[in-house]
């Protein structure tokens, strides 16, 4: 980064002065484990996501069509509650991709749970025949406390199909005091099939943290590519625009889409990212006028492609900047976290452009990978940029005015 002598950066907001818990210890590698003699298996999971309020989403993938549920409770020896997937028009879900939402959880309480999966062997109109049932070991998580006055998370970006980097980089964060883990796009080069999702993302995160701590995923431009890109979102609670408040921060997740023009030959005429970005700009325009956005102590935007104008050949960056930047300025955003450029970089406020700091994570090659840590309380946001040797590259403070 520039200005190596300056190990500490800070921002005074307004004047813009530069300046899960597993009770059984680290869980066994569940991802490849669960099977019985009949052949039904949990291919990966459970992995957690959340609405950042009082829900926890328990997800997994089975190898066969199955009916799934979650048994849970507040004691590991008494899983006295049961939750099923969301019914649609009266029908409980049956399939291989399972998502069970545990609702109305008590903030800060520890919950214990296991996933259960029962194979549907023969589905006749008037007779349903079940096969074997598989259960995971008991896991635990702490229900999120979104009304507390602080938030912590770590960000990974631009892993580009190097699954070993996920656990490695997360282990650089020794204290692991995090409410969630954030993946800021381009975790893959392109989407091929379910096995790639399992091997290059779900198994590494399940083995590292995802049974006990939820994650957030913002799609990068590379996740939009490949024959499986249209199925990608089925495996996640949410992919694309979202806004939520957690602690002192109002978060807005934007999907910056692809980097080239929609008319570029590589897309074959089947994409509409200009329209998609315009749709999100309309949502952002509404968001910045909302009480939740205005009243938050801080406003942080999470988006894969940094919304700053770059080389004219990169239409996506320029289009995102032209749409999002005026709104981010108008909304007095405090910080943007991005990736995409494969450099750990700091973009300070620039006259006529972004009025807010932008931090990009690096990657994907050894030596340029990063772990970005963020902690915010009611007074300040602290961002630490950590290199893949564990060294602190830089840090940034944004102060509440
Ligand atoms: Fe990218």
mmCIF file of C-alpha atoms and ligand atoms in Angstrom:
data_model
loop_
_atom_site.group_PDB
_atom_site.id
_atom_site.type_symbol
_atom_site.label_atom_id
_atom_site.label_comp_id
_atom_site.label_asym_id
_atom_site.label_seq_id
_atom_site.Cartn_x
_atom_site.Cartn_y
_atom_site.Cartn_z
ATOM 1 C CA UNK A 1 0.000 0.000 0.000
ATOM 2 C CA UNK A 2 1.018 3.590 -0.361
ATOM 3 C CA UNK A 3 2.517 5.452 2.505
ATOM 4 C CA UNK A 4 4.125 2.516 4.252
ATOM 5 C CA UNK A 5 5.357 4.694 7.050
ATOM 6 C CA UNK A 6 1.850 5.431 8.061
ATOM 7 C CA UNK A 7 0.683 2.397 9.980
ATOM 8 C CA UNK A 8 -2.460 4.004 11.237
ATOM 9 C CA UNK A 9 -5.043 5.828 9.238
ATOM 10 C CA UNK A 10 -8.034 7.544 10.570
ATOM 11 C CA UNK A 11 -11.083 9.340 9.343
ATOM 12 C CA UNK A 12 -13.118 11.887 11.133
ATOM 13 C CA UNK A 13 -16.558 11.421 9.786
ATOM 14 C CA UNK A 14 -18.107 14.549 8.371
ATOM 15 C CA UNK A 15 -14.965 16.607 7.999
ATOM 16 C CA UNK A 16 -13.263 13.602 6.383
ATOM 17 C CA UNK A 17 -9.865 14.357 7.787
ATOM 18 C CA UNK A 18 -7.422 11.727 6.699
ATOM 19 C CA UNK A 19 -5.861 10.761 9.505
ATOM 20 C CA UNK A 20 -19.567 -20.165 17.101
ATOM 21 C CA UNK A 21 -18.734 -22.152 19.523
ATOM 22 C CA UNK A 22 -18.585 -25.903 19.447
ATOM 23 C CA UNK A 23 -18.931 -27.430 22.883
ATOM 24 C CA UNK A 24 -17.225 -30.466 21.546
ATOM 25 C CA UNK A 25 -14.207 -28.425 20.559
ATOM 26 C CA UNK A 26 -13.302 -28.048 16.938
ATOM 27 C CA UNK A 27 -15.921 -30.198 15.302
ATOM 28 C CA UNK A 28 -14.987 -33.303 13.503
ATOM 29 C CA UNK A 29 -14.841 -32.867 9.764
ATOM 30 C CA UNK A 30 -18.513 -33.422 9.298
ATOM 31 C CA UNK A 31 -18.461 -32.402 5.701
ATOM 32 C CA UNK A 32 -17.482 -35.795 4.361
ATOM 33 C CA UNK A 33 -18.731 -37.908 7.240
ATOM 34 C CA UNK A 34 -22.377 -38.566 7.521
ATOM 35 C CA UNK A 35 -23.579 -41.712 5.799
ATOM 36 C CA UNK A 36 -25.348 -44.902 6.571
ATOM 37 C CA UNK A 37 -25.379 -48.273 4.856
ATOM 38 C CA UNK A 38 -28.251 -47.356 2.568
ATOM 39 C CA UNK A 39 -26.130 -44.737 0.902
ATOM 40 C CA UNK A 40 -27.859 -41.559 1.982
ATOM 41 C CA UNK A 41 -25.201 -39.017 2.849
ATOM 42 C CA UNK A 42 -24.832 -35.458 3.940
ATOM 43 C CA UNK A 43 -22.484 -34.228 1.246
ATOM 44 C CA UNK A 44 -21.665 -31.055 3.096
ATOM 45 C CA UNK A 45 -22.902 -29.065 6.054
ATOM 46 C CA UNK A 46 -24.435 -27.934 8.163
ATOM 47 C CA UNK A 47 -23.514 -24.375 7.268
ATOM 48 C CA UNK A 48 -25.105 -21.329 8.845
ATOM 49 C CA UNK A 49 -26.445 -18.102 7.439
ATOM 50 C CA UNK A 50 -28.784 -15.598 9.033
ATOM 51 C CA UNK A 51 -31.144 -12.689 8.453
ATOM 52 C CA UNK A 52 -29.007 -10.762 10.995
ATOM 53 C CA UNK A 53 -32.012 -10.470 13.248
ATOM 54 C CA UNK A 54 -33.221 -13.382 15.343
ATOM 55 C CA UNK A 55 -33.191 -16.176 12.756
ATOM 56 C CA UNK A 56 -30.500 -18.732 12.026
ATOM 57 C CA UNK A 57 -30.546 -20.613 8.729
ATOM 58 C CA UNK A 58 -29.235 -24.188 8.943
ATOM 59 C CA UNK A 59 -28.290 -25.541 5.510
ATOM 60 C CA UNK A 60 -26.813 -28.684 4.029
ATOM 61 C CA UNK A 61 -26.712 -30.807 0.893
ATOM 62 C CA UNK A 62 -27.695 -34.472 0.724
ATOM 63 C CA UNK A 63 -26.836 -36.889 -2.033
ATOM 64 C CA UNK A 64 -30.412 -38.126 -2.428
ATOM 65 C CA UNK A 65 -33.861 -36.592 -2.350
ATOM 66 C CA UNK A 66 -34.793 -36.398 1.271
ATOM 67 C CA UNK A 67 -37.021 -34.862 3.907
ATOM 68 C CA UNK A 68 -34.895 -32.886 6.344
ATOM 69 C CA UNK A 69 -35.326 -31.213 9.682
ATOM 70 C CA UNK A 70 -33.378 -29.733 12.560
ATOM 71 C CA UNK A 71 -33.624 -30.857 16.171
ATOM 72 C CA UNK A 72 -32.481 -28.146 18.563
ATOM 73 C CA UNK A 73 -32.625 -26.858 22.086
ATOM 74 C CA UNK A 74 -30.742 -24.956 24.748
ATOM 75 C CA UNK A 75 -29.130 -28.008 26.310
ATOM 76 C CA UNK A 76 -27.023 -30.472 24.357
ATOM 77 C CA UNK A 77 -28.799 -33.319 26.119
ATOM 78 C CA UNK A 78 -32.278 -31.997 25.412
ATOM 79 C CA UNK A 79 -32.986 -31.130 21.783
ATOM 80 C CA UNK A 80 -36.651 -30.600 22.521
ATOM 81 C CA UNK A 81 -37.573 -28.488 19.498
ATOM 82 C CA UNK A 82 -37.896 -29.347 15.850
ATOM 83 C CA UNK A 83 -37.934 -27.151 12.770
ATOM 84 C CA UNK A 84 -38.756 -28.033 9.177
ATOM 85 C CA UNK A 85 -38.095 -26.284 5.910
ATOM 86 C CA UNK A 86 -40.488 -23.585 4.820
ATOM 87 C CA UNK A 87 -43.710 -24.990 3.427
ATOM 88 C CA UNK A 88 -44.884 -23.634 0.106
ATOM 89 C CA UNK A 89 -48.621 -23.863 -0.460
ATOM 90 C CA UNK A 90 -48.807 -26.489 2.235
ATOM 91 C CA UNK A 91 -45.980 -28.653 0.945
ATOM 92 C CA UNK A 92 -42.871 -29.172 3.045
ATOM 93 C CA UNK A 93 -39.751 -29.183 0.905
ATOM 94 C CA UNK A 94 -38.191 -32.353 -0.425
ATOM 95 C CA UNK A 95 -34.857 -32.290 -2.192
ATOM 96 C CA UNK A 96 -31.097 -32.375 -1.880
ATOM 97 C CA UNK A 97 -30.489 -28.737 -0.901
ATOM 98 C CA UNK A 98 -31.834 -28.174 2.591
ATOM 99 C CA UNK A 99 -32.526 -24.888 4.379
ATOM 100 C CA UNK A 100 -34.207 -24.819 7.773
ATOM 101 C CA UNK A 101 -34.818 -21.477 9.457
ATOM 102 C CA UNK A 102 -34.787 -21.395 13.247
ATOM 103 C CA UNK A 103 -36.885 -18.392 14.193
ATOM 104 C CA UNK A 104 -37.296 -16.109 17.173
ATOM 105 C CA UNK A 105 -34.043 -17.116 18.820
ATOM 106 C CA UNK A 106 -33.052 -15.566 22.107
ATOM 107 C CA UNK A 107 -30.212 -13.118 21.429
ATOM 108 C CA UNK A 108 -26.920 -14.224 22.909
ATOM 109 C CA UNK A 109 -28.204 -17.655 23.928
ATOM 110 C CA UNK A 110 -26.322 -20.809 22.987
ATOM 111 C CA UNK A 111 -28.328 -23.287 20.954
ATOM 112 C CA UNK A 112 -27.457 -26.896 20.286
ATOM 113 C CA UNK A 113 -28.664 -28.627 17.156
ATOM 114 C CA UNK A 114 -28.310 -31.493 14.777
ATOM 115 C CA UNK A 115 -29.540 -31.966 11.246
ATOM 116 C CA UNK A 116 -31.551 -34.988 10.262
ATOM 117 C CA UNK A 117 -32.127 -36.256 6.768
ATOM 118 C CA UNK A 118 -34.489 -39.043 5.777
ATOM 119 C CA UNK A 119 -34.260 -40.471 2.312
ATOM 120 C CA UNK A 120 -37.416 -40.610 0.253
ATOM 121 C CA UNK A 121 -36.974 -43.932 -1.423
ATOM 122 C CA UNK A 122 -40.195 -44.252 -3.362
ATOM 123 C CA UNK A 123 -42.607 -41.381 -3.979
ATOM 124 C CA UNK A 124 -45.922 -42.857 -5.069
ATOM 125 C CA UNK A 125 -49.103 -40.757 -5.249
ATOM 126 C CA UNK A 126 -50.649 -42.582 -2.309
ATOM 127 C CA UNK A 127 -47.659 -44.128 -0.612
ATOM 128 C CA UNK A 128 -44.433 -42.509 0.468
ATOM 129 C CA UNK A 129 -41.664 -44.944 1.329
ATOM 130 C CA UNK A 130 -38.788 -43.677 3.420
ATOM 131 C CA UNK A 131 -35.305 -45.092 3.375
ATOM 132 C CA UNK A 132 -32.673 -44.602 6.009
ATOM 133 C CA UNK A 133 -32.179 -41.587 8.203
ATOM 134 C CA UNK A 134 -28.872 -39.856 8.903
ATOM 135 C CA UNK A 135 -28.072 -37.438 11.710
ATOM 136 C CA UNK A 136 -25.201 -35.089 12.237
ATOM 137 C CA UNK A 137 -23.285 -34.795 15.485
ATOM 138 C CA UNK A 138 -24.633 -32.143 17.817
ATOM 139 C CA UNK A 139 -23.296 -28.693 17.018
ATOM 140 C CA UNK A 140 -23.894 -25.315 18.600
ATOM 141 C CA UNK A 141 -24.103 -21.633 17.808
ATOM 142 C CA UNK A 142 -24.719 -18.430 19.705
ATOM 143 C CA UNK A 143 -27.802 -16.562 18.542
ATOM 144 C CA UNK A 144 -26.852 -13.182 17.137
ATOM 145 C CA UNK A 145 -27.284 -10.047 19.206
ATOM 146 C CA UNK A 146 -28.013 -7.459 16.598
ATOM 147 C CA UNK A 147 -29.089 -4.854 19.142
ATOM 148 C CA UNK A 148 -25.774 -4.748 20.941
ATOM 149 C CA UNK A 149 -23.528 -1.719 20.496
ATOM 150 C CA UNK A 150 -20.704 -3.379 18.574
ATOM 151 C CA UNK A 151 -20.077 -5.707 15.665
ATOM 152 C CA UNK A 152 -17.048 -7.675 14.475
ATOM 153 C CA UNK A 153 -16.449 -9.625 11.309
ATOM 154 C CA UNK A 154 -13.703 -10.729 8.975
ATOM 155 C CA UNK A 155 -13.715 -10.450 5.187
ATOM 156 C CA UNK A 156 -12.232 -12.784 2.604
ATOM 157 C CA UNK A 157 -12.322 -12.014 -1.099
ATOM 158 C CA UNK A 158 -10.905 -13.195 -4.402
ATOM 159 C CA UNK A 159 -9.999 -16.704 -3.350
ATOM 160 C CA UNK A 160 -10.411 -17.816 -7.005
ATOM 161 C CA UNK A 161 -10.795 -21.557 -6.529
ATOM 162 C CA UNK A 162 -7.993 -21.932 -4.006
ATOM 163 C CA UNK A 163 -9.945 -23.622 -1.213
ATOM 164 C CA UNK A 164 -6.900 -24.085 1.008
ATOM 165 C CA UNK A 165 -6.733 -20.292 1.363
ATOM 166 C CA UNK A 166 -10.041 -20.117 3.209
ATOM 167 C CA UNK A 167 -9.070 -21.932 6.394
ATOM 168 C CA UNK A 168 -5.530 -20.629 6.202
ATOM 169 C CA UNK A 169 -6.544 -16.975 6.093
ATOM 170 C CA UNK A 170 -9.258 -17.363 8.713
ATOM 171 C CA UNK A 171 -6.721 -18.917 11.082
ATOM 172 C CA UNK A 172 -4.694 -15.708 10.903
ATOM 173 C CA UNK A 173 -7.408 -14.163 13.046
ATOM 174 C CA UNK A 174 -6.289 -15.601 16.338
ATOM 175 C CA UNK A 175 -8.956 -14.219 18.648
ATOM 176 C CA UNK A 176 -11.825 -15.251 16.364
ATOM 177 C CA UNK A 177 -14.126 -12.727 18.025
ATOM 178 C CA UNK A 178 -16.468 -12.408 15.102
ATOM 179 C CA UNK A 179 -20.204 -12.217 14.671
ATOM 180 C CA UNK A 180 -20.002 -13.478 11.115
ATOM 181 C CA UNK A 181 -17.637 -14.137 8.234
ATOM 182 C CA UNK A 182 -18.048 -12.151 5.048
ATOM 183 C CA UNK A 183 -17.087 -13.421 1.580
ATOM 184 C CA UNK A 184 -16.763 -10.510 -0.791
ATOM 185 C CA UNK A 185 -16.905 -12.245 -4.148
ATOM 186 C CA UNK A 186 -14.762 -14.148 -6.630
ATOM 187 C CA UNK A 187 -14.336 -17.095 -4.334
ATOM 188 C CA UNK A 188 -14.484 -19.074 -7.595
ATOM 189 C CA UNK A 189 -13.209 -18.511 -11.137
ATOM 190 C CA UNK A 190 -16.544 -19.564 -12.621
ATOM 191 C CA UNK A 191 -19.362 -21.912 -11.677
ATOM 192 C CA UNK A 192 -19.184 -25.453 -13.010
ATOM 193 C CA UNK A 193 -21.268 -27.738 -10.840
ATOM 194 C CA UNK A 194 -22.326 -28.630 -7.307
ATOM 195 C CA UNK A 195 -19.129 -30.564 -6.636
ATOM 196 C CA UNK A 196 -17.094 -27.414 -7.177
ATOM 197 C CA UNK A 197 -19.277 -25.574 -4.666
ATOM 198 C CA UNK A 198 -18.761 -28.361 -2.149
ATOM 199 C CA UNK A 199 -15.037 -28.863 -2.646
ATOM 200 C CA UNK A 200 -14.002 -25.252 -3.061
ATOM 201 C CA UNK A 201 -16.330 -23.522 -0.643
ATOM 202 C CA UNK A 202 -18.730 -25.450 1.525
ATOM 203 C CA UNK A 203 -16.357 -28.119 2.805
ATOM 204 C CA UNK A 204 -13.630 -25.594 3.651
ATOM 205 C CA UNK A 205 -16.019 -23.303 5.514
ATOM 206 C CA UNK A 206 -17.770 -26.174 7.291
ATOM 207 C CA UNK A 207 -14.435 -27.521 8.441
ATOM 208 C CA UNK A 208 -13.318 -24.046 9.516
ATOM 209 C CA UNK A 209 -16.292 -22.299 11.137
ATOM 210 C CA UNK A 210 -19.644 -22.509 9.360
ATOM 211 C CA UNK A 211 -21.294 -25.079 11.639
ATOM 212 C CA UNK A 212 -21.048 -22.573 14.476
ATOM 213 C CA UNK A 213 -20.837 -19.085 12.968
ATOM 214 C CA UNK A 214 -22.905 -17.655 10.101
ATOM 215 C CA UNK A 215 -21.525 -16.176 6.932
ATOM 216 C CA UNK A 216 -22.577 -13.510 4.460
ATOM 217 C CA UNK A 217 -21.814 -13.799 0.751
ATOM 218 C CA UNK A 218 -21.657 -10.992 -1.805
ATOM 219 C CA UNK A 219 -21.360 -12.307 -5.316
ATOM 220 C CA UNK A 220 -18.379 -11.232 -7.408
ATOM 221 C CA UNK A 221 -18.204 -11.003 -11.164
ATOM 222 C CA UNK A 222 -16.649 -14.465 -11.432
ATOM 223 C CA UNK A 223 -19.587 -16.095 -9.658
ATOM 224 C CA UNK A 224 -21.764 -14.869 -12.517
ATOM 225 C CA UNK A 225 -19.824 -16.983 -15.023
ATOM 226 C CA UNK A 226 -20.178 -20.574 -16.139
ATOM 227 C CA UNK A 227 -22.952 -23.049 -16.742
ATOM 228 C CA UNK A 228 -23.827 -23.395 -13.048
ATOM 229 C CA UNK A 229 -24.110 -19.661 -12.327
ATOM 230 C CA UNK A 230 -27.887 -19.756 -12.617
ATOM 231 C CA UNK A 231 -28.096 -22.462 -9.951
ATOM 232 C CA UNK A 232 -25.582 -20.843 -7.606
ATOM 233 C CA UNK A 233 -28.100 -18.885 -5.528
ATOM 234 C CA UNK A 234 -30.050 -22.049 -4.618
ATOM 235 C CA UNK A 235 -27.333 -22.927 -2.110
ATOM 236 C CA UNK A 236 -27.435 -19.646 -0.181
ATOM 237 C CA UNK A 237 -29.963 -17.837 1.949
ATOM 238 C CA UNK A 238 -29.372 -14.648 0.040
ATOM 239 C CA UNK A 239 -27.279 -13.611 -2.923
ATOM 240 C CA UNK A 240 -27.523 -10.059 -4.187
ATOM 241 C CA UNK A 241 -28.771 -6.807 -2.716
ATOM 242 C CA UNK A 242 -29.600 -6.743 0.961
ATOM 243 C CA UNK A 243 -29.610 -4.251 3.798
ATOM 244 C CA UNK A 244 -29.606 -4.936 7.502
ATOM 245 C CA UNK A 245 -28.627 -3.351 10.779
ATOM 246 C CA UNK A 246 -26.257 -5.090 13.123
ATOM 247 C CA UNK A 247 -25.116 -3.283 16.234
ATOM 248 C CA UNK A 248 -24.042 0.264 15.380
ATOM 249 C CA UNK A 249 -23.789 -0.373 11.636
ATOM 250 C CA UNK A 250 -26.285 -0.276 8.825
ATOM 251 C CA UNK A 251 -24.897 -2.641 6.179
ATOM 252 C CA UNK A 252 -25.834 -2.511 2.521
ATOM 253 C CA UNK A 253 -24.709 -5.337 0.234
ATOM 254 C CA UNK A 254 -24.579 -4.489 -3.461
ATOM 255 C CA UNK A 255 -23.996 -6.895 -6.341
ATOM 256 C CA UNK A 256 -21.751 -5.194 -8.870
ATOM 257 C CA UNK A 257 -22.379 -7.803 -11.571
ATOM 258 C CA UNK A 258 -19.951 -8.397 -14.407
ATOM 259 C CA UNK A 259 -16.974 -6.319 -15.429
ATOM 260 C CA UNK A 260 -17.520 -6.187 -19.206
ATOM 261 C CA UNK A 261 -20.382 -4.813 -21.292
ATOM 262 C CA UNK A 262 -23.466 -6.976 -21.552
ATOM 263 C CA UNK A 263 -22.891 -7.091 -25.302
ATOM 264 C CA UNK A 264 -19.439 -8.649 -24.942
ATOM 265 C CA UNK A 265 -19.223 -11.909 -26.943
ATOM 266 C CA UNK A 266 -18.215 -13.976 -23.899
ATOM 267 C CA UNK A 267 -21.695 -13.567 -22.431
ATOM 268 C CA UNK A 268 -23.444 -14.872 -25.520
ATOM 269 C CA UNK A 269 -26.289 -12.391 -25.284
ATOM 270 C CA UNK A 270 -27.811 -13.870 -22.124
ATOM 271 C CA UNK A 271 -26.939 -11.319 -19.446
ATOM 272 C CA UNK A 272 -28.393 -7.979 -18.343
ATOM 273 C CA UNK A 273 -26.072 -6.521 -15.739
ATOM 274 C CA UNK A 274 -26.769 -2.926 -16.702
ATOM 275 C CA UNK A 275 -30.413 -3.455 -15.840
ATOM 276 C CA UNK A 276 -29.459 -5.349 -12.687
ATOM 277 C CA UNK A 277 -27.196 -2.556 -11.439
ATOM 278 C CA UNK A 278 -29.879 0.033 -12.242
ATOM 279 C CA UNK A 279 -32.374 -2.012 -10.222
ATOM 280 C CA UNK A 280 -30.000 -2.037 -7.278
ATOM 281 C CA UNK A 281 -29.379 1.682 -7.587
ATOM 282 C CA UNK A 282 -33.115 2.199 -7.171
ATOM 283 C CA UNK A 283 -33.071 0.037 -4.037
ATOM 284 C CA UNK A 284 -30.057 1.946 -2.747
ATOM 285 C CA UNK A 285 -31.766 5.271 -3.441
ATOM 286 C CA UNK A 286 -34.690 4.147 -1.316
ATOM 287 C CA UNK A 287 -32.404 2.718 1.358
ATOM 288 C CA UNK A 288 -30.484 5.946 1.973
ATOM 289 C CA UNK A 289 -33.723 7.722 2.841
ATOM 290 C CA UNK A 290 -34.827 5.038 5.311
ATOM 291 C CA UNK A 291 -34.834 5.714 9.067
ATOM 292 C CA UNK A 292 -32.708 2.599 9.647
ATOM 293 C CA UNK A 293 -30.014 3.951 7.349
ATOM 294 C CA UNK A 294 -30.138 7.530 8.597
ATOM 295 C CA UNK A 295 -30.265 6.666 12.262
ATOM 296 C CA UNK A 296 -27.449 4.120 12.344
ATOM 297 C CA UNK A 297 -24.213 5.211 13.958
ATOM 298 C CA UNK A 298 -22.342 4.079 10.829
ATOM 299 C CA UNK A 299 -23.174 3.064 7.251
ATOM 300 C CA UNK A 300 -20.964 0.441 5.589
ATOM 301 C CA UNK A 301 -21.376 -0.785 2.021
ATOM 302 C CA UNK A 302 -20.146 -4.215 0.951
ATOM 303 C CA UNK A 303 -19.646 -4.657 -2.787
ATOM 304 C CA UNK A 304 -17.192 -6.757 -4.780
ATOM 305 C CA UNK A 305 -16.158 -4.273 -7.491
ATOM 306 C CA UNK A 306 -15.048 -0.994 -5.914
ATOM 307 C CA UNK A 307 -17.442 1.685 -7.158
ATOM 308 C CA UNK A 308 -14.792 3.975 -8.575
ATOM 309 C CA UNK A 309 -14.248 4.856 -12.202
ATOM 310 C CA UNK A 310 -11.301 2.976 -13.686
ATOM 311 C CA UNK A 311 -9.934 2.206 -17.117
ATOM 312 C CA UNK A 312 -12.685 2.870 -19.704
ATOM 313 C CA UNK A 313 -12.449 -0.737 -20.916
ATOM 314 C CA UNK A 314 -13.930 -1.953 -17.631
ATOM 315 C CA UNK A 315 -17.529 -1.093 -18.159
ATOM 316 C CA UNK A 316 -18.760 -2.758 -14.947
ATOM 317 C CA UNK A 317 -16.619 -0.602 -12.675
ATOM 318 C CA UNK A 318 -17.523 2.578 -14.499
ATOM 319 C CA UNK A 319 -21.217 1.784 -14.654
ATOM 320 C CA UNK A 320 -21.279 0.835 -10.956
ATOM 321 C CA UNK A 321 -19.429 4.044 -10.093
ATOM 322 C CA UNK A 322 -21.769 6.211 -12.149
ATOM 323 C CA UNK A 323 -24.852 4.661 -10.544
ATOM 324 C CA UNK A 324 -23.774 3.980 -6.969
ATOM 325 C CA UNK A 325 -21.233 6.681 -6.187
ATOM 326 C CA UNK A 326 -23.616 9.686 -6.220
ATOM 327 C CA UNK A 327 -25.986 7.781 -3.943
ATOM 328 C CA UNK A 328 -23.224 6.675 -1.593
ATOM 329 C CA UNK A 329 -22.050 10.281 -1.369
ATOM 330 C CA UNK A 330 -25.577 11.566 -0.847
ATOM 331 C CA UNK A 331 -26.190 8.954 1.830
ATOM 332 C CA UNK A 332 -22.983 9.930 3.647
ATOM 333 C CA UNK A 333 -21.658 6.397 3.637
ATOM 334 C CA UNK A 334 -18.780 5.903 6.070
ATOM 335 C CA UNK A 335 -16.905 3.057 4.434
ATOM 336 C CA UNK A 336 -16.964 0.703 1.448
ATOM 337 C CA UNK A 337 -15.315 -2.735 1.515
ATOM 338 C CA UNK A 338 -14.493 -4.295 -1.841
ATOM 339 C CA UNK A 339 -12.208 -6.753 -3.606
ATOM 340 C CA UNK A 340 -11.802 -7.479 -7.308
ATOM 341 C CA UNK A 341 -8.576 -5.607 -8.058
ATOM 342 C CA UNK A 342 -6.357 -8.212 -6.338
ATOM 343 C CA UNK A 343 -4.577 -5.559 -4.318
ATOM 344 C CA UNK A 344 -4.933 -4.606 -0.718
ATOM 345 C CA UNK A 345 -5.532 -0.954 -1.329
ATOM 346 C CA UNK A 346 -6.936 2.102 0.292
ATOM 347 C CA UNK A 347 -8.860 4.704 -1.702
ATOM 348 C CA UNK A 348 -9.194 7.859 0.348
ATOM 349 C CA UNK A 349 -11.961 10.341 -0.263
ATOM 350 C CA UNK A 350 -11.381 12.088 -3.560
ATOM 351 C CA UNK A 351 -12.787 15.394 -4.625
ATOM 352 C CA UNK A 352 -15.389 14.883 -7.313
ATOM 353 C CA UNK A 353 -15.512 11.138 -6.712
ATOM 354 C CA UNK A 354 -16.009 9.056 -3.565
ATOM 355 C CA UNK A 355 -16.521 11.099 -0.398
ATOM 356 C CA UNK A 356 -15.833 8.007 1.698
ATOM 357 C CA UNK A 357 -12.891 5.632 2.161
ATOM 358 C CA UNK A 358 -12.776 2.382 0.210
ATOM 359 C CA UNK A 359 -10.701 -0.602 1.308
ATOM 360 C CA UNK A 360 -10.047 -3.472 -1.091
ATOM 361 C CA UNK A 361 -8.741 -6.871 -0.042
ATOM 362 C CA UNK A 362 -6.002 -8.549 -2.048
ATOM 363 C CA UNK A 363 -5.494 -12.026 -3.479
ATOM 364 C CA UNK A 364 -5.582 -14.632 -4.771
ATOM 365 C CA UNK A 365 -1.892 -15.603 -5.031
ATOM 366 C CA UNK A 366 0.314 -16.337 -2.066
ATOM 367 C CA UNK A 367 1.851 -13.116 -0.874
ATOM 368 C CA UNK A 368 -1.077 -10.955 -1.923
ATOM 369 C CA UNK A 369 -3.897 -12.641 0.003
ATOM 370 C CA UNK A 370 -5.478 -10.738 2.855
ATOM 371 C CA UNK A 371 -7.808 -11.036 5.782
ATOM 372 C CA UNK A 372 -9.686 -7.821 6.495
ATOM 373 C CA UNK A 373 -10.953 -7.439 10.065
ATOM 374 C CA UNK A 374 -13.582 -4.927 11.059
ATOM 375 C CA UNK A 375 -14.756 -3.947 14.502
ATOM 376 C CA UNK A 376 -17.252 -1.166 15.081
ATOM 377 C CA UNK A 377 -18.681 0.285 18.251
ATOM 378 C CA UNK A 378 -20.759 3.402 18.795
ATOM 379 C CA UNK A 379 -17.718 5.659 18.441
ATOM 380 C CA UNK A 380 -15.533 4.247 15.711
ATOM 381 C CA UNK A 381 -14.923 1.664 13.035
ATOM 382 C CA UNK A 382 -11.544 -0.023 13.047
ATOM 383 C CA UNK A 383 -10.416 -1.868 9.921
ATOM 384 C CA UNK A 384 -7.283 -4.015 10.029
ATOM 385 C CA UNK A 385 -5.715 -5.223 6.808
ATOM 386 C CA UNK A 386 -3.717 -8.390 7.482
ATOM 387 C CA UNK A 387 -1.390 -10.007 4.966
ATOM 388 C CA UNK A 388 -1.125 -13.745 4.456
ATOM 389 C CA UNK A 389 2.004 -14.009 6.583
ATOM 390 C CA UNK A 390 -0.038 -12.641 9.441
ATOM 391 C CA UNK A 391 1.512 -9.190 9.188
ATOM 392 C CA UNK A 392 -0.529 -6.051 9.675
ATOM 393 C CA UNK A 393 -0.443 -4.204 6.371
ATOM 394 C CA UNK A 394 -2.364 -1.179 7.504
ATOM 395 C CA UNK A 395 -5.283 -0.054 9.581
ATOM 396 C CA UNK A 396 -7.998 2.502 9.221
ATOM 397 C CA UNK A 397 -10.173 4.275 11.765
ATOM 398 C CA UNK A 398 -13.442 5.964 10.900
ATOM 399 C CA UNK A 399 -14.838 8.095 13.724
ATOM 400 C CA UNK A 400 -18.412 9.010 14.366
ATOM 401 C CA UNK A 401 -19.012 12.682 14.164
HETATM 402 FE FE1 LIG B 1 -13.705 -9.619 -9.471
#
